PDB file of C-alpha atoms in Angstrom:
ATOM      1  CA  UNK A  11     -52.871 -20.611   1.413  1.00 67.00           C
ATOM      2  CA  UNK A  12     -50.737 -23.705   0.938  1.00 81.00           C
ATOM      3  CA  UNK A  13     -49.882 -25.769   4.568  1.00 81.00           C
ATOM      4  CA  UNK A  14     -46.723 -27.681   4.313  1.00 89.00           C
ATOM      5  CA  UNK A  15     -45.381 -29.913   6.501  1.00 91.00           C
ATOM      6  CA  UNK A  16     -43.278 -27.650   8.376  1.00 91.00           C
ATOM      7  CA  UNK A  17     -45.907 -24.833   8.489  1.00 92.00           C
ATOM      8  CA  UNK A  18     -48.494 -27.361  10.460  1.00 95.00           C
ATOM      9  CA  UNK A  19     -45.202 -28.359  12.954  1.00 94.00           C
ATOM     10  CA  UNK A  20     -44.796 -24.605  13.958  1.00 95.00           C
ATOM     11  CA  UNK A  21     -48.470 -24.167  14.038  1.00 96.00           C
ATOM     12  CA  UNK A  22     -48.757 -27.574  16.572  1.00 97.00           C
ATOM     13  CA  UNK A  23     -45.628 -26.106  18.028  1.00 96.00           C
ATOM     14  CA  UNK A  24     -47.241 -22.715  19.144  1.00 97.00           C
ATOM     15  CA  UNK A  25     -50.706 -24.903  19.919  1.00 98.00           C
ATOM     16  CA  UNK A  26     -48.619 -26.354  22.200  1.00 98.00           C
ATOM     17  CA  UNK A  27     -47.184 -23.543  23.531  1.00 97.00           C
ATOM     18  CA  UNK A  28     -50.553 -21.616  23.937  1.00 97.00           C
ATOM     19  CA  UNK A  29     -51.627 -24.851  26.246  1.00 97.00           C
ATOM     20  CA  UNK A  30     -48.367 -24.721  28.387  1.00 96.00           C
ATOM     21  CA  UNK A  31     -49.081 -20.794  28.695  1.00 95.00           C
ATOM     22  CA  UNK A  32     -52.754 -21.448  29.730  1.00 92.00           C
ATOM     23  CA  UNK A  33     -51.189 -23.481  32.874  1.00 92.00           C
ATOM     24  CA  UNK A  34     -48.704 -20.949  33.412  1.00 91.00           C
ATOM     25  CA  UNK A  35     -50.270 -18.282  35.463  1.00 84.00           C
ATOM     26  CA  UNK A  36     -50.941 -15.931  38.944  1.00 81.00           C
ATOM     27  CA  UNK A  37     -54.159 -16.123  40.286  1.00 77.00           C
ATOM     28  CA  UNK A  38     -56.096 -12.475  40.290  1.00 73.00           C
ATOM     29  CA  UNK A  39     -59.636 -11.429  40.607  1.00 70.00           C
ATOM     30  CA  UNK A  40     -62.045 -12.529  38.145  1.00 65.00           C
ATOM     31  CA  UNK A  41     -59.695 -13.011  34.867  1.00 70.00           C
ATOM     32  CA  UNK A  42     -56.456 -15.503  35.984  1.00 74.00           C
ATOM     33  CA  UNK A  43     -52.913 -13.757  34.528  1.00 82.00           C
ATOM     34  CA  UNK A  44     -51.512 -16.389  32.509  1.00 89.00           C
ATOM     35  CA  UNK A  45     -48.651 -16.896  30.022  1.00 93.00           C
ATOM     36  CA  UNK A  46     -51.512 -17.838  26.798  1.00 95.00           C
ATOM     37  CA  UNK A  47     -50.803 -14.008  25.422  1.00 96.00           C
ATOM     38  CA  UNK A  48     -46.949 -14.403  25.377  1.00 97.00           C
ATOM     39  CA  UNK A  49     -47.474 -17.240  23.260  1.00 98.00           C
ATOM     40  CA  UNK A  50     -50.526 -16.083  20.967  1.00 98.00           C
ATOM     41  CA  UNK A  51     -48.262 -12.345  20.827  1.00 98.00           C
ATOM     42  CA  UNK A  52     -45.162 -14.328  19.647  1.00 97.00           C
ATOM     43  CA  UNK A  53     -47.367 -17.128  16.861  1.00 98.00           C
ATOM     44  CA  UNK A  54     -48.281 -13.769  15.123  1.00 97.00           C
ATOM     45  CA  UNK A  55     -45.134 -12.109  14.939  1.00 97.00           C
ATOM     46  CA  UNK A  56     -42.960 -15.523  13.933  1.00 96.00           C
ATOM     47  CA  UNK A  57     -45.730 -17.452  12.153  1.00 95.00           C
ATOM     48  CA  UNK A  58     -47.651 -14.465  10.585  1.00 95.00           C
ATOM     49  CA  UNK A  59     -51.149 -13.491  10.463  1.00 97.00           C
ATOM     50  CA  UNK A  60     -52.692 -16.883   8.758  1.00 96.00           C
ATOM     51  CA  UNK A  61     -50.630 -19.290  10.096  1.00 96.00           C
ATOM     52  CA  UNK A  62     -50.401 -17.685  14.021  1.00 97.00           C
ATOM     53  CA  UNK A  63     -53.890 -17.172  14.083  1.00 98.00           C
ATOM     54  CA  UNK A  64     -54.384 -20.809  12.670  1.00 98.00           C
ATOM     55  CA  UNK A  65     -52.216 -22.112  15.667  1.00 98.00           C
ATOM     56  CA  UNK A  66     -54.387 -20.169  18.305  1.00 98.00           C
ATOM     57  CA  UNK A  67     -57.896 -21.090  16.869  1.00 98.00           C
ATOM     58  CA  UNK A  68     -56.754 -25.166  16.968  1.00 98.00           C
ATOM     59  CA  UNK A  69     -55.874 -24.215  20.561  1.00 98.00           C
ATOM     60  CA  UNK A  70     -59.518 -22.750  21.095  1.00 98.00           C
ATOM     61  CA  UNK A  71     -60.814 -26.170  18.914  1.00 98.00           C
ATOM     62  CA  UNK A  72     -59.149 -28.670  21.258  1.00 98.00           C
ATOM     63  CA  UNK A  73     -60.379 -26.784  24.260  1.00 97.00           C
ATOM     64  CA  UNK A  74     -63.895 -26.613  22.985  1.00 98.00           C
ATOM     65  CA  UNK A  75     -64.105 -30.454  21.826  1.00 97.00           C
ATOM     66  CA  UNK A  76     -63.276 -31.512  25.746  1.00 96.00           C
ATOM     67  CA  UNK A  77     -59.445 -31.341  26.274  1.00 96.00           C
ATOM     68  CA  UNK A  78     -58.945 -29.815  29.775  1.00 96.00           C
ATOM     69  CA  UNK A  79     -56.831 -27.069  28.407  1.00 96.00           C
ATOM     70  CA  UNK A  80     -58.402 -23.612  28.919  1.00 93.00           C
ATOM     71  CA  UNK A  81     -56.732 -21.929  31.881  1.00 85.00           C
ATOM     72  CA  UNK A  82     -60.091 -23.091  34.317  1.00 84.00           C
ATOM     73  CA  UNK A  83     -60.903 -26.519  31.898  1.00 90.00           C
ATOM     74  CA  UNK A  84     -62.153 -27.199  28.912  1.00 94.00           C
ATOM     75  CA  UNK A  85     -65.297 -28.439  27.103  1.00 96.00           C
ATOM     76  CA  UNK A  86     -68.543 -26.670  24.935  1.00 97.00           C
ATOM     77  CA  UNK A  87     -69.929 -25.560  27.667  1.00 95.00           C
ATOM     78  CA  UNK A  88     -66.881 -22.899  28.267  1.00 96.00           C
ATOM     79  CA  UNK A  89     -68.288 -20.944  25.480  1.00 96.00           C
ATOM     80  CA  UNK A  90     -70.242 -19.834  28.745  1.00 96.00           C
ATOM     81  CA  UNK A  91     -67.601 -18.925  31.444  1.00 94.00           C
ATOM     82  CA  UNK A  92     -67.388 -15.115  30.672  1.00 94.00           C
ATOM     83  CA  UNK A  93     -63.700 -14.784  30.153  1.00 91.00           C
ATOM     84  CA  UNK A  94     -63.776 -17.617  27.353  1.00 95.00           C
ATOM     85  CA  UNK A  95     -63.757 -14.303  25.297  1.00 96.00           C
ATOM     86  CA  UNK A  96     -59.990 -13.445  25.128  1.00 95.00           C
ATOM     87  CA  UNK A  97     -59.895 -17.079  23.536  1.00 97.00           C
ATOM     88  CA  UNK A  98     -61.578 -15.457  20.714  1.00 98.00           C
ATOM     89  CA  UNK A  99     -59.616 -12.475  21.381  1.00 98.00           C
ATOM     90  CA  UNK A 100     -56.151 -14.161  20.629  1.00 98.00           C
ATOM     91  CA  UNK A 101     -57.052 -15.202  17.347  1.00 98.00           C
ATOM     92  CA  UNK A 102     -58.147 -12.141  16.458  1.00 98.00           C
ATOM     93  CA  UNK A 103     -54.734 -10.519  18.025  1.00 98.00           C
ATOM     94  CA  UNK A 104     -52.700 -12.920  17.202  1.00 98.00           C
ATOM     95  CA  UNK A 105     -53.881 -12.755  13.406  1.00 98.00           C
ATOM     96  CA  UNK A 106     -53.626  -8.486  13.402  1.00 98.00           C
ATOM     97  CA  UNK A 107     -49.901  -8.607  15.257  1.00 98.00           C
ATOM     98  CA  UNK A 108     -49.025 -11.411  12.473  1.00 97.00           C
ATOM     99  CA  UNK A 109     -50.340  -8.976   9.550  1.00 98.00           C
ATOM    100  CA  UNK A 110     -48.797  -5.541  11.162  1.00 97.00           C
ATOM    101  CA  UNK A 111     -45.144  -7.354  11.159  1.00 97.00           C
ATOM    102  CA  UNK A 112     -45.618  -8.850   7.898  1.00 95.00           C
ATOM    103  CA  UNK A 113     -46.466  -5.049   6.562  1.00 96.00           C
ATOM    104  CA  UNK A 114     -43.722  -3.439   8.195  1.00 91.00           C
ATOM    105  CA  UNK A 115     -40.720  -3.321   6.427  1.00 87.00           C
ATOM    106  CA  UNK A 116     -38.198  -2.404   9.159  1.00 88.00           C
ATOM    107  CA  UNK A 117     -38.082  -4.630  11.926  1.00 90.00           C
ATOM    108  CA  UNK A 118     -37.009  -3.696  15.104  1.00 94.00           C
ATOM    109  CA  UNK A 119     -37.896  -3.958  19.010  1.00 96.00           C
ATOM    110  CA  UNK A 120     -40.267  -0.823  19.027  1.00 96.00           C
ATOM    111  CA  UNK A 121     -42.181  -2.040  15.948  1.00 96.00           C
ATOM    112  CA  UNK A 122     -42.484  -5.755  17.309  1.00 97.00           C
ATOM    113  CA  UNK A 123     -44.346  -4.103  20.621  1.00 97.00           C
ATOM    114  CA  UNK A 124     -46.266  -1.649  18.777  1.00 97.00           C
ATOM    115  CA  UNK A 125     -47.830  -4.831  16.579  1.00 98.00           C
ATOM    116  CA  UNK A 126     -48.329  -6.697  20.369  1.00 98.00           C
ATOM    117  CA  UNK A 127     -49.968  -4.355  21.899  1.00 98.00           C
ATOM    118  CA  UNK A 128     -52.361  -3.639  18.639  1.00 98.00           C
ATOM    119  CA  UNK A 129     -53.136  -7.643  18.956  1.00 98.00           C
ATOM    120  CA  UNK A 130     -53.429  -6.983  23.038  1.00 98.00           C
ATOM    121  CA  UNK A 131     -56.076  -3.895  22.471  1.00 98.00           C
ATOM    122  CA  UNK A 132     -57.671  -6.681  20.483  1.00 98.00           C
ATOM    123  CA  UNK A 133     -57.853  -9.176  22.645  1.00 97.00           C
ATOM    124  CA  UNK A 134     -59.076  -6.986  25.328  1.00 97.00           C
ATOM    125  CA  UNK A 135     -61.781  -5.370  23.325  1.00 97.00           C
ATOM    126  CA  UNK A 136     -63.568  -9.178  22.229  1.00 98.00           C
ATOM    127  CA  UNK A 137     -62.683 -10.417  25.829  1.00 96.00           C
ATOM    128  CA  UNK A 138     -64.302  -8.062  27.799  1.00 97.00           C
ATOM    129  CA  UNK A 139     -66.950  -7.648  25.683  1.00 97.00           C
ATOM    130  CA  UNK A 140     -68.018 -11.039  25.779  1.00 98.00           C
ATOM    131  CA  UNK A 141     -67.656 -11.503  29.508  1.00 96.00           C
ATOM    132  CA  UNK A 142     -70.252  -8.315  30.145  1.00 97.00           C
ATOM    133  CA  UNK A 143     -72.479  -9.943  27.587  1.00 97.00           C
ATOM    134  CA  UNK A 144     -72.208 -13.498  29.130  1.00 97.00           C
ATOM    135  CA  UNK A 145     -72.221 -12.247  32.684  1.00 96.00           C
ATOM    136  CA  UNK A 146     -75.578  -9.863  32.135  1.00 96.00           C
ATOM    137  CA  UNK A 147     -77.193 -11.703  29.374  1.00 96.00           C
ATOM    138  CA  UNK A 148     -76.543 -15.560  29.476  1.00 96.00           C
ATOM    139  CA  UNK A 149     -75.890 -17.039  33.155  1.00 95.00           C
ATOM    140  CA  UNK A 150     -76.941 -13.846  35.281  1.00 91.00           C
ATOM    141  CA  UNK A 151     -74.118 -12.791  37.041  1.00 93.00           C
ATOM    142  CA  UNK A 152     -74.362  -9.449  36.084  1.00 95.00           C
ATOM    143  CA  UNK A 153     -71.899  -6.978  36.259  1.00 95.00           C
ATOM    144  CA  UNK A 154     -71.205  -2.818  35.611  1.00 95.00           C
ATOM    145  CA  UNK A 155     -68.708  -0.943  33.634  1.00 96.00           C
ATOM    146  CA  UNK A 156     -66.464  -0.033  35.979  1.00 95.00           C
ATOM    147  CA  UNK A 157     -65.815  -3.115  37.592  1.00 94.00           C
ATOM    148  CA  UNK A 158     -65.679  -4.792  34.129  1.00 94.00           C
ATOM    149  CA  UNK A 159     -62.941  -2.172  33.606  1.00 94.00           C
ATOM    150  CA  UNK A 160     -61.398  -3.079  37.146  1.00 92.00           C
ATOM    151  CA  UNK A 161     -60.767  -6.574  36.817  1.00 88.00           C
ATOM    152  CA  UNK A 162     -60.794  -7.334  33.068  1.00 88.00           C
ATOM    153  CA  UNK A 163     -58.628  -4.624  32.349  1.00 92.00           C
ATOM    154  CA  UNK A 164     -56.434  -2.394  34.718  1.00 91.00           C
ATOM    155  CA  UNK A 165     -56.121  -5.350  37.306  1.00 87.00           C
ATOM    156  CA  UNK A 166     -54.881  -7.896  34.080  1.00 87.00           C
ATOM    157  CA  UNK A 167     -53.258  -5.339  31.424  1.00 92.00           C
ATOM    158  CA  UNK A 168     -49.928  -4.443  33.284  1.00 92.00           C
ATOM    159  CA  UNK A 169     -48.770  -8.094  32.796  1.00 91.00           C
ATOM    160  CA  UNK A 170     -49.910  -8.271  29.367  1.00 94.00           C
ATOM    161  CA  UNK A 171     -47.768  -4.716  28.819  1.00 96.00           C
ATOM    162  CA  UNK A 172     -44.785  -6.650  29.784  1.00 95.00           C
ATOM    163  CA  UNK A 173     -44.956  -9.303  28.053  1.00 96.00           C
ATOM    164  CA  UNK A 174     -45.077  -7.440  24.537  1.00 96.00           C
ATOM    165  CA  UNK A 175     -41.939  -5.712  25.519  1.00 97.00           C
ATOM    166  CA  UNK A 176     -40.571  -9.255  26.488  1.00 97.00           C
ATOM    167  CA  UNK A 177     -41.962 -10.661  23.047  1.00 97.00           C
ATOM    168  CA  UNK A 178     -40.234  -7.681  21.282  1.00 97.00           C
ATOM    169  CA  UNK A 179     -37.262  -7.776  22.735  1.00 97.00           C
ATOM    170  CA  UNK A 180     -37.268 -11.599  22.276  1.00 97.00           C
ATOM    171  CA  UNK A 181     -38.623 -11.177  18.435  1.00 96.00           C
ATOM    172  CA  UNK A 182     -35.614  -9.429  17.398  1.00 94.00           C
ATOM    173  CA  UNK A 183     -32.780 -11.689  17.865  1.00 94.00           C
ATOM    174  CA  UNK A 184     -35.437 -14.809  17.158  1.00 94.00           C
ATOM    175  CA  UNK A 185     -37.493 -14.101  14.087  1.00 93.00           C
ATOM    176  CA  UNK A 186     -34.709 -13.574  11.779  1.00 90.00           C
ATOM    177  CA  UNK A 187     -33.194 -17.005  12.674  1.00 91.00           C
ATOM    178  CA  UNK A 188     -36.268 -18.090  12.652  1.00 89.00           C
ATOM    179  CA  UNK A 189     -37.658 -17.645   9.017  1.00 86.00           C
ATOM    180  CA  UNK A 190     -34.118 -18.635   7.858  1.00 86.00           C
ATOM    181  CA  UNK A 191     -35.507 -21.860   8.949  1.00 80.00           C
ATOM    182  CA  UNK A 192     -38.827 -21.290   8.179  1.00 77.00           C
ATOM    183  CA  UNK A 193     -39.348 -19.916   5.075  1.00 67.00           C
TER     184      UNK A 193
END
């Protein structure tokens, strides 16, 4: 894959966006509600598999080399707060949205939230799996199934639902005036 120029400006631009989302957010139980999905859901569908998912793992980078920019810090040593794993989870979302809107060949609202909430089953999936495997395994904070569930999912999805209808609904007046520009 070839970066030009303009691909690594979007791909700083949605880093950048990612980082504002990460500050953007409503305090709830266990896993804070923050913008960082809006942003990851919408890199995939305007910058595409490679170079959304590229966007969101620099994000993760500058968070793990020290830059305060995870939604609770920054620094290695997050690799060991247990909801570091939607980090993870974006770039794996962010990279399966990009590659389900590339393959489809009509575009419309419905199929822009059908690719955002494959990427959000994604990032669910890695996140929460990570935080019961950090919680029991690494610092000892152990914790069941169903409150897993609770708070990592049912308490934290509803949000998340809306903002892949948002990023649909958004997608489909942007993205064509978008890769005008872009491609």
């Amino acid at each position: 894959m070839k970066i030009r120029t303009k691909d690594m400006a979007f791909i700083a631009i949605f880093t950048v966006l990612i980082v504002v989302g990460a500050f953007i957010k409503i305090p709830i139980p266990v896993v804070p509600f923050t913008l960082q999905f809006f942003f990851t859901n919408m890199a995939g569908v305007l910058l595409g598999k490679k170079r959304g998912a590229i966007s969101v793992l620099l994000y993760m980078i500058l968070g793990l080399i020290g830059l305060p920019i995870f939604a609770s810090g920054g620094g290695v040593g997050y690799v060991f707060v247990p909801s570091f794993g939607y980090i993870p989870g974006f770039v794996v979302g962010t990279f399966v949205t990009g590659w389900i809107v590339e393959k489809t060949q009509k575009h419309s609202v419905l199929k822009y939230i059908l690719a955002g909430f494959a990427g959000l089953i994604l990032v669910y999936i890695v996140g929460m799996i990570y935080y019961y495997l950090i919680a029991n395994y690494v610092i000892d904070t152990p914790i069941g199934l169903w409150p897993l569930f609770l708070y990592c999912f049912l308490l934290a999805v509803p949000g998340d639902i809306v903002l892949c209808i948002l990023c649909g609904i958004l997608a489909k007046s942007v993205r064509p005036v978008f890769l005008k520009h872009f491609a």
